[in-house]
mmCIF file of C-alpha atoms and ligand atoms in Angstrom:
data_model
loop_
_atom_site.group_PDB
_atom_site.id
_atom_site.type_symbol
_atom_site.label_atom_id
_atom_site.label_comp_id
_atom_site.label_asym_id
_atom_site.label_seq_id
_atom_site.Cartn_x
_atom_site.Cartn_y
_atom_site.Cartn_z
ATOM 1 C CA MET A 9 -29.851 -17.235 -23.120
ATOM 2 C CA ARG A 10 -27.952 -15.630 -20.434
ATOM 3 C CA ARG A 11 -25.529 -18.033 -18.799
ATOM 4 C CA VAL A 12 -24.566 -16.403 -15.008
ATOM 5 C CA ALA A 13 -22.665 -18.136 -12.067
ATOM 6 C CA ILE A 14 -23.146 -16.611 -8.505
ATOM 7 C CA LEU A 15 -20.572 -16.215 -6.006
ATOM 8 C CA GLY A 16 -22.409 -15.635 -2.532
ATOM 9 C CA ALA A 17 -25.474 -17.210 -2.993
ATOM 10 C CA THR A 18 -27.445 -17.416 0.004
ATOM 11 C CA GLY A 19 -26.200 -14.376 1.253
ATOM 12 C CA SER A 20 -29.446 -10.620 0.990
ATOM 13 C CA ILE A 21 -27.202 -9.810 -3.297
ATOM 14 C CA GLY A 22 -27.191 -13.682 -3.976
ATOM 15 C CA GLN A 23 -31.067 -14.287 -3.539
ATOM 16 C CA SER A 24 -32.072 -11.562 -5.275
ATOM 17 C CA ALA A 25 -29.474 -12.760 -7.563
ATOM 18 C CA LEU A 26 -31.866 -15.613 -7.887
ATOM 19 C CA ALA A 27 -34.315 -13.596 -7.804
ATOM 20 C CA VAL A 28 -33.612 -11.607 -10.661
ATOM 21 C CA VAL A 29 -33.260 -15.310 -12.968
ATOM 22 C CA ALA A 30 -36.219 -17.070 -11.667
ATOM 23 C CA ALA A 31 -38.631 -13.490 -12.614
ATOM 24 C CA HIS A 32 -37.207 -14.784 -16.394
ATOM 25 C CA PRO A 33 -36.997 -18.281 -17.274
ATOM 26 C CA GLY A 34 -36.039 -18.265 -20.776
ATOM 27 C CA ARG A 35 -33.865 -15.475 -20.586
ATOM 28 C CA VAL A 36 -31.188 -16.183 -18.359
ATOM 29 C CA LYS A 37 -29.969 -19.526 -16.414
ATOM 30 C CA VAL A 38 -27.372 -20.180 -13.324
ATOM 31 C CA VAL A 39 -25.670 -22.767 -14.358
ATOM 32 C CA ALA A 40 -23.399 -23.165 -11.217
ATOM 33 C CA MET A 41 -22.598 -21.353 -7.943
ATOM 34 C CA ALA A 42 -20.780 -21.032 -4.767
ATOM 35 C CA ALA A 43 -22.277 -19.901 -0.672
ATOM 36 C CA GLY A 44 -20.353 -19.444 2.360
ATOM 37 C CA GLU A 45 -21.465 -21.839 5.266
ATOM 38 C CA ASN A 46 -25.207 -21.696 5.003
ATOM 39 C CA THR A 47 -26.064 -25.072 3.908
ATOM 40 C CA ALA A 48 -29.606 -24.398 4.608
ATOM 41 C CA ARG A 49 -30.196 -23.025 2.191
ATOM 42 C CA PHE A 50 -28.018 -23.126 -0.511
ATOM 43 C CA ALA A 51 -28.924 -27.065 -0.781
ATOM 44 C CA GLU A 52 -32.627 -25.934 -1.263
ATOM 45 C CA GLN A 53 -31.491 -22.958 -3.783
ATOM 46 C CA ILE A 54 -30.119 -26.262 -5.780
ATOM 47 C CA ILE A 55 -32.231 -28.139 -5.940
ATOM 48 C CA GLU A 56 -34.586 -25.657 -6.699
ATOM 49 C CA VAL A 57 -31.860 -24.579 -9.492
ATOM 50 C CA ARG A 58 -30.074 -27.297 -10.854
ATOM 51 C CA PRO A 59 -26.443 -25.787 -11.605
ATOM 52 C CA GLU A 60 -24.355 -27.689 -13.527
ATOM 53 C CA ARG A 61 -21.176 -26.841 -11.044
ATOM 54 C CA ILE A 62 -21.692 -25.779 -7.382
ATOM 55 C CA ALA A 63 -18.674 -24.625 -4.328
ATOM 56 C CA MET A 64 -18.690 -24.217 -0.825
ATOM 57 C CA ALA A 65 -16.021 -21.936 1.429
ATOM 58 C CA SER A 66 -15.477 -25.542 3.469
ATOM 59 C CA ALA A 67 -14.915 -29.527 2.629
ATOM 60 C CA ALA A 68 -17.550 -29.859 5.680
ATOM 61 C CA ALA A 69 -20.485 -27.741 4.702
ATOM 62 C CA LEU A 70 -20.031 -29.369 0.764
ATOM 63 C CA ALA A 71 -20.026 -32.826 2.574
ATOM 64 C CA GLU A 72 -23.161 -32.183 4.349
ATOM 65 C CA VAL A 73 -24.858 -30.047 1.592
ATOM 66 C CA LYS A 74 -24.273 -32.581 -0.789
ATOM 67 C CA ALA A 75 -25.723 -34.893 2.017
ATOM 68 C CA ALA A 76 -28.697 -32.609 2.687
ATOM 69 C CA VAL A 77 -29.262 -32.263 -1.711
ATOM 70 C CA ARG A 78 -28.990 -36.283 -2.285
ATOM 71 C CA ALA A 79 -31.760 -37.003 1.127
ATOM 72 C CA ARG A 80 -34.737 -35.412 -0.268
ATOM 73 C CA GLY A 81 -34.298 -36.526 -4.115
ATOM 74 C CA GLY A 82 -31.604 -34.134 -5.425
ATOM 75 C CA PRO A 83 -29.029 -33.888 -9.033
ATOM 76 C CA ASP A 84 -25.431 -35.054 -7.798
ATOM 77 C CA VAL A 85 -23.997 -31.636 -8.913
ATOM 78 C CA GLU A 86 -20.686 -31.504 -9.955
ATOM 79 C CA SER A 87 -18.330 -29.850 -6.514
ATOM 80 C CA ALA A 88 -15.633 -28.217 -4.472
ATOM 81 C CA SER A 89 -14.900 -26.106 -1.362
ATOM 82 C CA GLY A 90 -12.352 -23.168 -0.693
ATOM 83 C CA ALA A 91 -10.687 -21.493 -3.062
ATOM 84 C CA GLU A 92 -10.013 -23.753 -5.574
ATOM 85 C CA GLY A 93 -13.877 -23.918 -6.097
ATOM 86 C CA LEU A 94 -14.837 -20.428 -6.272
ATOM 87 C CA ILE A 95 -12.224 -20.298 -9.219
ATOM 88 C CA ALA A 96 -14.024 -23.254 -10.912
ATOM 89 C CA ILE A 97 -17.568 -22.049 -10.446
ATOM 90 C CA ALA A 98 -16.500 -18.044 -11.482
ATOM 91 C CA THR A 99 -13.986 -20.249 -14.435
ATOM 92 C CA HIS A 100 -17.366 -22.476 -15.671
ATOM 93 C CA PRO A 101 -16.818 -23.468 -19.129
ATOM 94 C CA ASP A 102 -20.404 -22.084 -20.086
ATOM 95 C CA ALA A 103 -20.434 -19.264 -17.973
ATOM 96 C CA ASP A 104 -20.787 -15.219 -20.082
ATOM 97 C CA VAL A 105 -21.153 -13.180 -17.213
ATOM 98 C CA VAL A 106 -20.075 -13.947 -12.418
ATOM 99 C CA LEU A 107 -21.444 -12.319 -10.437
ATOM 100 C CA PHE A 108 -19.398 -12.090 -7.154
ATOM 101 C CA ALA A 109 -21.537 -11.065 -4.285
ATOM 102 C CA SER A 110 -20.209 -12.820 -1.648
ATOM 103 C CA SER A 111 -18.863 -10.414 0.772
ATOM 104 C CA GLY A 112 -15.080 -10.293 2.441
ATOM 105 C CA THR A 113 -11.461 -10.424 0.843
ATOM 106 C CA ALA A 114 -12.014 -14.880 -0.849
ATOM 107 C CA ALA A 115 -12.490 -13.778 -3.882
ATOM 108 C CA LEU A 116 -9.534 -11.354 -5.085
ATOM 109 C CA ASP A 117 -8.117 -14.528 -6.417
ATOM 110 C CA ALA A 118 -11.699 -16.207 -8.607
ATOM 111 C CA VAL A 119 -12.094 -12.280 -10.125
ATOM 112 C CA LEU A 120 -8.871 -11.848 -10.729
ATOM 113 C CA ALA A 121 -9.244 -16.352 -12.826
ATOM 114 C CA ALA A 122 -12.730 -14.550 -14.628
ATOM 115 C CA ILE A 123 -11.211 -11.423 -16.069
ATOM 116 C CA ALA A 124 -8.365 -14.686 -17.232
ATOM 117 C CA ALA A 125 -11.073 -16.519 -18.563
ATOM 118 C CA GLY A 126 -12.650 -13.348 -20.532
ATOM 119 C CA LYS A 127 -16.526 -13.628 -17.822
ATOM 120 C CA THR A 128 -18.158 -10.118 -17.853
ATOM 121 C CA ILE A 129 -17.272 -9.280 -14.375
ATOM 122 C CA ALA A 130 -20.450 -7.650 -12.643
ATOM 123 C CA ILE A 131 -19.410 -6.481 -9.105
ATOM 124 C CA ALA A 132 -21.622 -6.683 -5.664
ATOM 125 C CA ASN A 133 -18.513 -7.092 -3.686
ATOM 126 C CA LYS A 134 -17.221 -3.903 -2.250
ATOM 127 C CA GLU A 135 -13.643 -4.952 -0.872
ATOM 128 C CA ILE A 136 -12.227 -6.516 -4.553
ATOM 129 C CA LEU A 137 -12.333 -3.195 -5.945
ATOM 130 C CA VAL A 138 -11.740 -1.262 -2.594
ATOM 131 C CA MET A 139 -8.330 -3.324 -1.853
ATOM 132 C CA ALA A 140 -7.614 -4.859 -5.554
ATOM 133 C CA GLY A 141 -9.711 -1.548 -7.638
ATOM 134 C CA ALA A 142 -6.370 -0.901 -9.530
ATOM 135 C CA LEU A 143 -5.086 -4.472 -10.316
ATOM 136 C CA VAL A 144 -8.360 -6.029 -11.080
ATOM 137 C CA MET A 145 -9.370 -2.803 -13.698
ATOM 138 C CA LYS A 146 -5.922 -2.437 -14.962
ATOM 139 C CA ALA A 147 -6.655 -6.600 -15.601
ATOM 140 C CA ALA A 148 -10.042 -5.884 -17.116
ATOM 141 C CA ARG A 149 -8.906 -3.090 -19.221
ATOM 142 C CA GLU A 150 -5.726 -5.590 -21.114
ATOM 143 C CA ARG A 151 -8.225 -8.719 -21.315
ATOM 144 C CA GLY A 152 -10.958 -6.529 -23.168
ATOM 145 C CA VAL A 153 -13.423 -7.317 -20.785
ATOM 146 C CA LEU A 154 -16.773 -5.838 -19.319
ATOM 147 C CA VAL A 155 -17.063 -5.303 -15.137
ATOM 148 C CA LEU A 156 -20.545 -4.393 -14.697
ATOM 149 C CA PRO A 157 -21.202 -2.759 -11.405
ATOM 150 C CA VAL A 158 -24.121 -3.867 -9.124
ATOM 151 C CA ASP A 159 -23.773 -1.458 -5.531
ATOM 152 C CA SER A 160 -27.387 0.481 -6.608
ATOM 153 C CA GLU A 161 -24.724 3.606 -6.510
ATOM 154 C CA HIS A 162 -22.361 2.173 -9.041
ATOM 155 C CA ASN A 163 -24.848 0.805 -11.256
ATOM 156 C CA ALA A 164 -27.081 4.507 -11.345
ATOM 157 C CA ILE A 165 -23.681 5.572 -12.168
ATOM 158 C CA HIS A 166 -23.060 3.481 -14.573
ATOM 159 C CA GLN A 167 -26.599 3.787 -15.661
ATOM 160 C CA CYS A 168 -25.749 7.517 -16.841
ATOM 161 C CA LEU A 169 -22.863 7.746 -18.406
ATOM 162 C CA HIS A 170 -23.845 5.377 -20.628
ATOM 163 C CA GLY A 171 -20.900 5.230 -23.434
ATOM 164 C CA ARG A 172 -20.050 9.055 -22.348
ATOM 165 C CA ASP A 173 -17.245 10.392 -22.997
ATOM 166 C CA ALA A 174 -14.543 10.495 -20.183
ATOM 167 C CA ALA A 175 -13.771 14.391 -21.070
ATOM 168 C CA GLU A 176 -17.278 15.315 -20.048
ATOM 169 C CA ILE A 177 -17.593 14.235 -16.752
ATOM 170 C CA LYS A 178 -17.243 16.893 -14.604
ATOM 171 C CA ARG A 179 -17.499 14.405 -11.259
ATOM 172 C CA LEU A 180 -19.650 11.659 -9.944
ATOM 173 C CA ILE A 181 -22.404 12.568 -7.256
ATOM 174 C CA LEU A 182 -23.370 9.445 -5.300
ATOM 175 C CA THR A 183 -25.944 9.820 -2.669
ATOM 176 C CA ALA A 184 -25.777 8.628 0.821
ATOM 177 C CA SER A 185 -29.220 7.726 2.339
ATOM 178 C CA GLY A 186 -26.873 8.561 5.872
ATOM 179 C CA GLY A 187 -27.880 6.348 7.903
ATOM 180 C CA PRO A 188 -29.802 5.162 10.843
ATOM 181 C CA PHE A 189 -27.877 8.390 12.461
ATOM 182 C CA ARG A 190 -28.662 10.757 10.017
ATOM 183 C CA GLY A 191 -29.205 13.955 12.304
ATOM 184 C CA VAL A 192 -28.403 12.419 15.489
ATOM 185 C CA SER A 193 -25.439 14.832 17.825
ATOM 186 C CA ALA A 194 -21.625 13.593 18.258
ATOM 187 C CA ALA A 195 -22.414 13.119 22.130
ATOM 188 C CA GLN A 196 -25.868 10.605 20.924
ATOM 189 C CA LEU A 197 -23.344 8.979 19.637
ATOM 190 C CA GLU A 198 -21.124 8.118 22.544
ATOM 191 C CA SER A 199 -24.036 5.382 23.787
ATOM 192 C CA VAL A 200 -26.129 4.023 20.543
ATOM 193 C CA THR A 201 -25.630 -0.283 20.624
ATOM 194 C CA PRO A 202 -25.671 -2.828 17.636
ATOM 195 C CA GLN A 203 -29.232 -3.035 17.753
ATOM 196 C CA ASP A 204 -29.877 1.001 17.155
ATOM 197 C CA ALA A 205 -26.884 0.849 13.539
ATOM 198 C CA LEU A 206 -28.496 -2.405 12.789
ATOM 199 C CA ARG A 207 -32.325 0.307 11.669
ATOM 200 C CA HIS A 208 -31.453 0.961 9.306
ATOM 201 C CA PRO A 209 -34.046 3.251 6.798
ATOM 202 C CA THR A 210 -34.330 2.674 3.434
ATOM 203 C CA TRP A 211 -31.853 -0.764 3.170
ATOM 204 C CA ARG A 212 -32.161 -4.301 3.920
ATOM 205 C CA MET A 213 -28.779 -5.496 3.605
ATOM 206 C CA GLY A 214 -26.353 -8.204 5.926
ATOM 207 C CA GLN A 215 -25.470 -6.726 8.930
ATOM 208 C CA LYS A 216 -21.284 -5.862 7.525
ATOM 209 C CA ILE A 217 -23.006 -3.328 5.580
ATOM 210 C CA THR A 218 -26.031 -2.240 7.322
ATOM 211 C CA ILE A 219 -23.074 -0.736 10.430
ATOM 212 C CA ASP A 220 -20.650 0.804 7.302
ATOM 213 C CA SER A 221 -24.164 2.568 6.485
ATOM 214 C CA ALA A 222 -23.775 3.659 9.605
ATOM 215 C CA THR A 223 -20.876 5.346 10.397
ATOM 216 C CA LEU A 224 -21.061 6.564 6.804
ATOM 217 C CA MET A 225 -18.343 4.719 5.891
ATOM 218 C CA ASN A 226 -20.070 1.857 3.050
ATOM 219 C CA LYS A 227 -20.469 5.341 0.986
ATOM 220 C CA GLY A 228 -16.667 5.994 1.135
ATOM 221 C CA LEU A 229 -16.143 2.581 0.208
ATOM 222 C CA GLU A 230 -18.430 3.622 -2.179
ATOM 223 C CA VAL A 231 -15.796 6.509 -3.466
ATOM 224 C CA ILE A 232 -12.968 4.346 -3.264
ATOM 225 C CA GLU A 233 -15.158 1.376 -5.572
ATOM 226 C CA ALA A 234 -16.399 4.468 -7.810
ATOM 227 C CA ARG A 235 -13.296 5.818 -8.327
ATOM 228 C CA TRP A 236 -12.080 2.008 -10.072
ATOM 229 C CA LEU A 237 -14.280 1.515 -11.743
ATOM 230 C CA PHE A 238 -15.107 5.122 -13.186
ATOM 231 C CA ASP A 239 -11.419 6.336 -13.638
ATOM 232 C CA VAL A 240 -11.694 9.674 -12.105
ATOM 233 C CA GLY A 241 -9.616 11.228 -9.455
ATOM 234 C CA PRO A 242 -10.584 11.872 -6.125
ATOM 235 C CA LYS A 243 -11.324 15.540 -6.325
ATOM 236 C CA GLN A 244 -14.635 14.455 -9.446
ATOM 237 C CA ILE A 245 -16.636 12.738 -6.693
ATOM 238 C CA ASP A 246 -18.603 14.087 -4.108
ATOM 239 C CA VAL A 247 -21.191 12.207 -2.113
ATOM 240 C CA VAL A 248 -24.164 13.813 -1.438
ATOM 241 C CA VAL A 249 -26.960 13.086 1.586
ATOM 242 C CA HIS A 250 -30.352 11.770 0.332
ATOM 243 C CA PRO A 251 -32.642 10.019 2.721
ATOM 244 C CA GLN A 252 -35.118 9.124 0.485
ATOM 245 C CA SER A 253 -32.843 7.287 -1.537
ATOM 246 C CA VAL A 254 -34.817 7.673 -4.768
ATOM 247 C CA VAL A 255 -32.321 9.001 -6.849
ATOM 248 C CA HIS A 256 -29.612 6.211 -6.752
ATOM 249 C CA SER A 257 -26.132 8.870 -8.235
ATOM 250 C CA MET A 258 -25.620 10.684 -10.808
ATOM 251 C CA VAL A 259 -22.867 11.990 -13.239
ATOM 252 C CA GLU A 260 -22.522 16.276 -13.474
ATOM 253 C CA LEU A 261 -21.176 16.546 -16.748
ATOM 254 C CA THR A 262 -18.561 19.658 -18.282
ATOM 255 C CA ASP A 263 -21.706 21.446 -19.552
ATOM 256 C CA GLY A 264 -23.214 21.678 -15.854
ATOM 257 C CA SER A 265 -26.441 18.914 -17.182
ATOM 258 C CA ILE A 266 -26.604 16.795 -14.095
ATOM 259 C CA ILE A 267 -27.802 12.900 -15.358
ATOM 260 C CA ALA A 268 -29.994 10.695 -12.668
ATOM 261 C CA GLN A 269 -31.479 7.155 -12.298
ATOM 262 C CA LEU A 270 -34.250 6.977 -10.227
ATOM 263 C CA GLY A 271 -35.824 3.503 -8.978
ATOM 264 C CA VAL A 272 -37.213 1.500 -6.052
ATOM 265 C CA THR A 273 -35.787 0.575 -3.372
ATOM 266 C CA ASP A 274 -34.520 -2.885 -4.802
ATOM 267 C CA MET A 275 -31.150 -4.879 -5.692
ATOM 268 C CA GLN A 276 -32.880 -6.555 -8.040
ATOM 269 C CA LEU A 277 -33.213 -3.850 -9.972
ATOM 270 C CA PRO A 278 -28.863 -3.024 -11.090
ATOM 271 C CA ILE A 279 -29.202 -7.910 -10.761
ATOM 272 C CA GLN A 280 -30.634 -7.937 -13.521
ATOM 273 C CA TYR A 281 -29.330 -4.670 -15.519
ATOM 274 C CA ALA A 282 -25.731 -6.470 -15.346
ATOM 275 C CA PHE A 283 -28.131 -9.989 -16.154
ATOM 276 C CA SER A 284 -29.481 -7.834 -19.180
ATOM 277 C CA TYR A 285 -27.222 -5.545 -20.894
ATOM 278 C CA PRO A 286 -26.752 -2.745 -22.540
ATOM 279 C CA LYS A 287 -30.173 -4.696 -23.183
ATOM 280 C CA ARG A 288 -33.695 -4.204 -20.912
ATOM 281 C CA TRP A 289 -35.748 -6.280 -19.852
ATOM 282 C CA THR A 290 -39.354 -6.040 -17.883
ATOM 283 C CA ALA A 291 -38.920 -6.071 -14.102
ATOM 284 C CA PRO A 292 -41.178 -7.336 -11.584
ATOM 285 C CA LEU A 293 -41.129 -5.252 -9.467
ATOM 286 C CA PRO A 294 -43.554 -2.010 -8.730
ATOM 287 C CA PRO A 295 -42.874 0.765 -10.255
ATOM 288 C CA LEU A 296 -41.755 3.546 -8.208
ATOM 289 C CA ASP A 297 -44.024 5.997 -7.419
ATOM 290 C CA LEU A 298 -42.561 10.168 -7.594
ATOM 291 C CA VAL A 299 -45.859 11.423 -5.903
ATOM 292 C CA ARG A 300 -45.803 8.759 -3.765
ATOM 293 C CA ALA A 301 -42.068 9.515 -3.236
ATOM 294 C CA GLY A 302 -43.235 13.819 -2.607
ATOM 295 C CA ARG A 303 -39.994 15.532 -2.366
ATOM 296 C CA LEU A 304 -36.634 15.083 -2.743
ATOM 297 C CA ASP A 305 -34.054 15.799 0.266
ATOM 298 C CA PHE A 306 -29.858 16.414 0.066
ATOM 299 C CA GLU A 307 -28.042 17.581 2.744
ATOM 300 C CA GLN A 308 -24.370 17.991 3.134
ATOM 301 C CA PRO A 309 -22.685 14.618 4.850
ATOM 302 C CA ASP A 310 -21.612 15.432 8.452
ATOM 303 C CA THR A 311 -18.320 14.787 8.257
ATOM 304 C CA ALA A 312 -16.975 15.535 11.912
ATOM 305 C CA CYS A 313 -19.552 13.457 13.435
ATOM 306 C CA PHE A 314 -19.043 10.544 11.082
ATOM 307 C CA PRO A 315 -15.415 11.046 10.691
ATOM 308 C CA CYS A 316 -15.484 7.653 8.065
ATOM 309 C CA LEU A 317 -16.048 9.598 4.956
ATOM 310 C CA GLY A 318 -12.679 11.973 5.620
ATOM 311 C CA LEU A 319 -11.160 9.024 6.205
ATOM 312 C CA ALA A 320 -11.602 6.839 2.656
ATOM 313 C CA PHE A 321 -11.026 10.695 0.885
ATOM 314 C CA ARG A 322 -8.069 10.210 3.455
ATOM 315 C CA ALA A 323 -6.670 6.614 1.540
ATOM 316 C CA LEU A 324 -7.847 7.656 -1.431
ATOM 317 C CA GLU A 325 -5.370 11.119 -1.587
ATOM 318 C CA GLY A 326 -2.420 9.236 -0.226
ATOM 319 C CA ASP A 327 -0.014 5.860 -0.107
ATOM 320 C CA PRO A 328 -1.650 3.209 -2.602
ATOM 321 C CA GLY A 329 -2.147 1.219 0.391
ATOM 322 C CA LEU A 330 -4.055 2.638 3.054
ATOM 323 C CA PRO A 331 -7.885 1.917 1.090
ATOM 324 C CA ILE A 332 -6.263 -1.412 1.866
ATOM 325 C CA VAL A 333 -5.951 -0.374 5.780
ATOM 326 C CA LEU A 334 -8.716 1.209 5.838
ATOM 327 C CA ASN A 335 -10.740 -1.754 5.036
ATOM 328 C CA ALA A 336 -9.132 -4.423 7.198
ATOM 329 C CA ALA A 337 -9.205 -2.097 9.487
ATOM 330 C CA ASN A 338 -13.804 -1.568 9.946
ATOM 331 C CA GLU A 339 -13.485 -4.636 8.738
ATOM 332 C CA VAL A 340 -11.879 -5.398 12.371
ATOM 333 C CA ALA A 341 -13.322 -2.671 14.737
ATOM 334 C CA VAL A 342 -16.990 -3.740 13.035
ATOM 335 C CA SER A 343 -17.135 -6.583 14.176
ATOM 336 C CA ALA A 344 -16.434 -6.054 17.668
ATOM 337 C CA PHE A 345 -18.784 -3.194 17.750
ATOM 338 C CA LEU A 346 -21.048 -6.015 16.428
ATOM 339 C CA ASN A 347 -19.505 -7.973 19.429
ATOM 340 C CA GLY A 348 -20.212 -4.871 22.387
ATOM 341 C CA GLN A 349 -16.595 -4.447 22.727
ATOM 342 C CA ILE A 350 -16.184 -0.740 22.231
ATOM 343 C CA GLY A 351 -18.350 1.376 21.257
ATOM 344 C CA PHE A 352 -19.821 3.116 18.018
ATOM 345 C CA PRO A 353 -16.783 6.311 18.259
ATOM 346 C CA THR A 354 -14.292 3.943 18.445
ATOM 347 C CA ILE A 355 -14.587 2.765 14.788
ATOM 348 C CA GLY A 356 -13.650 5.536 13.909
ATOM 349 C CA HIS A 357 -10.477 6.439 16.051
ATOM 350 C CA LEU A 358 -9.123 2.035 15.753
ATOM 351 C CA ILE A 359 -9.471 3.541 11.107
ATOM 352 C CA ARG A 360 -7.769 6.607 11.975
ATOM 353 C CA SER A 361 -4.775 4.937 14.045
ATOM 354 C CA GLY A 362 -4.635 1.843 11.347
ATOM 355 C CA MET A 363 -3.545 4.381 9.070
ATOM 356 C CA ASP A 364 -2.239 7.073 11.194
ATOM 357 C CA GLU A 365 0.231 4.506 11.903
ATOM 358 C CA TYR A 366 0.649 2.394 8.263
ATOM 359 C CA GLU A 367 1.719 6.347 7.246
ATOM 360 C CA ARG A 368 4.283 6.108 9.667
ATOM 361 C CA LEU A 369 6.410 3.138 8.532
ATOM 362 C CA GLY A 370 5.796 4.019 5.398
ATOM 363 C CA SER A 371 5.786 3.361 1.867
ATOM 364 C CA ARG A 372 5.027 -0.614 0.399
ATOM 365 C CA SER A 373 4.692 -0.763 -3.411
ATOM 366 C CA VAL A 374 1.322 -2.852 -4.701
ATOM 367 C CA GLN A 375 2.311 -4.487 -7.646
ATOM 368 C CA ASN A 376 -0.173 -7.788 -6.857
ATOM 369 C CA LEU A 377 -2.738 -9.744 -4.820
ATOM 370 C CA GLU A 378 0.326 -11.505 -2.260
ATOM 371 C CA ASP A 379 0.742 -7.663 -2.171
ATOM 372 C CA VAL A 380 -2.437 -6.611 -1.691
ATOM 373 C CA ARG A 381 -2.434 -9.803 1.114
ATOM 374 C CA ALA A 382 0.478 -8.982 3.229
ATOM 375 C CA ILE A 383 -0.943 -5.378 3.792
ATOM 376 C CA ASP A 384 -4.804 -6.236 4.891
ATOM 377 C CA SER A 385 -3.190 -8.632 7.684
ATOM 378 C CA TRP A 386 -0.680 -6.409 8.799
ATOM 379 C CA ALA A 387 -3.262 -4.208 9.350
ATOM 380 C CA ARG A 388 -6.258 -6.139 10.644
ATOM 381 C CA ALA A 389 -3.281 -7.956 13.336
ATOM 382 C CA TYR A 390 -2.919 -3.670 14.372
ATOM 383 C CA VAL A 391 -6.124 -2.711 14.595
ATOM 384 C CA ALA A 392 -6.966 -5.733 16.948
ATOM 385 C CA ALA A 393 -3.911 -5.536 18.583
ATOM 386 C CA GLN A 394 -5.209 -2.229 19.721
ATOM 387 C CA THR A 395 -8.252 -3.181 21.251
ATOM 388 C CA PRO A 396 -7.716 -4.866 24.316
ATOM 389 C CA ALA A 397 -11.497 -6.348 24.345
ATOM 390 C CA ILE A 398 -10.873 -8.341 20.960
ATOM 391 C CA GLN A 399 -7.334 -8.896 22.008
ATOM 392 C CA SER A 400 -7.839 -11.402 25.314
ATOM 393 C CA LYS A 401 -10.478 -13.019 23.305
ATOM 394 C CA SER A 402 -8.859 -14.753 20.608
HETATM 395 MG MG1 MG B 27 -24.714 0.537 -2.421
#
């Protein structure tokens, strides 16, 4: 029996994880779970899953969810809130695997705590690896802890590599769907709306990541994730646009052979892989129908129209603080775009301006989470100040 703890239970990945658990009652069990603010959904999940321990972002949300569970005759479980609550879930003594499915930076301390406690880490949270990939992977190596990627591209690469010697790897090839604006001109991008950007052609995901797919920043963040997860240099990572999202990513070996992983576009697959690893279980998903898929296209990404991908490579090749700046600037810019405060192309302009300013101020050391948080706060404040509409609102 694989016992798991889930951080981010009510989000898109968390819900898919619970579907995987429900499909394999004899094989995997949830012992602890944490959620942000969605008390209604979390209360339902607690009643259904009956974990031993729960946590929520705030004490108020926790009190509300406990009252809701009690009112429906559910169990009175051990609980905590805030940063302490996340750590209590991530280090639950009965958990073998901890799934980091929350978004944002709240789980940074919890991931290091889980590694110190010797847990297998299943990671779907991009920010953790983009901001602190070097710190997290170093801690995992020193503690001998396995880090299994749940992001579909990295999960595909993990499957393709399957213990292969690093010396045999020529490059990693991440596939990108191209998002809803593939083939759209720079002039047309000036007037696209958040609603246009939220219409993703192949994946159903949360708002922030869907906008990131539209700007190609999602792929940029994934390039940074790949660099840390697989310990390869930026020059060994390539991105190819593949609109059908059937090939989830590829690895080119030194002899020129390319190994690919193909599958249906359902996050249950990479989540189940992380729960069953190194074994394989049957999955309650429709099989991939290649004949129905018909054709698989591959294109060069348009980095002129979508500068965010290029900015991510620049961040990876530059100062170690730059990926933190990139990530923070992007979060501020995306939320300004979603609120109708800036146009779509301004997202990239704001990120570039944050990175330029950070470089102008000179290098800072990134040795621990405090350093990471300081750079993150600086970048958020700087980019917010560049966005007058945000400034007047806060
Ligand atoms: Mg992905």
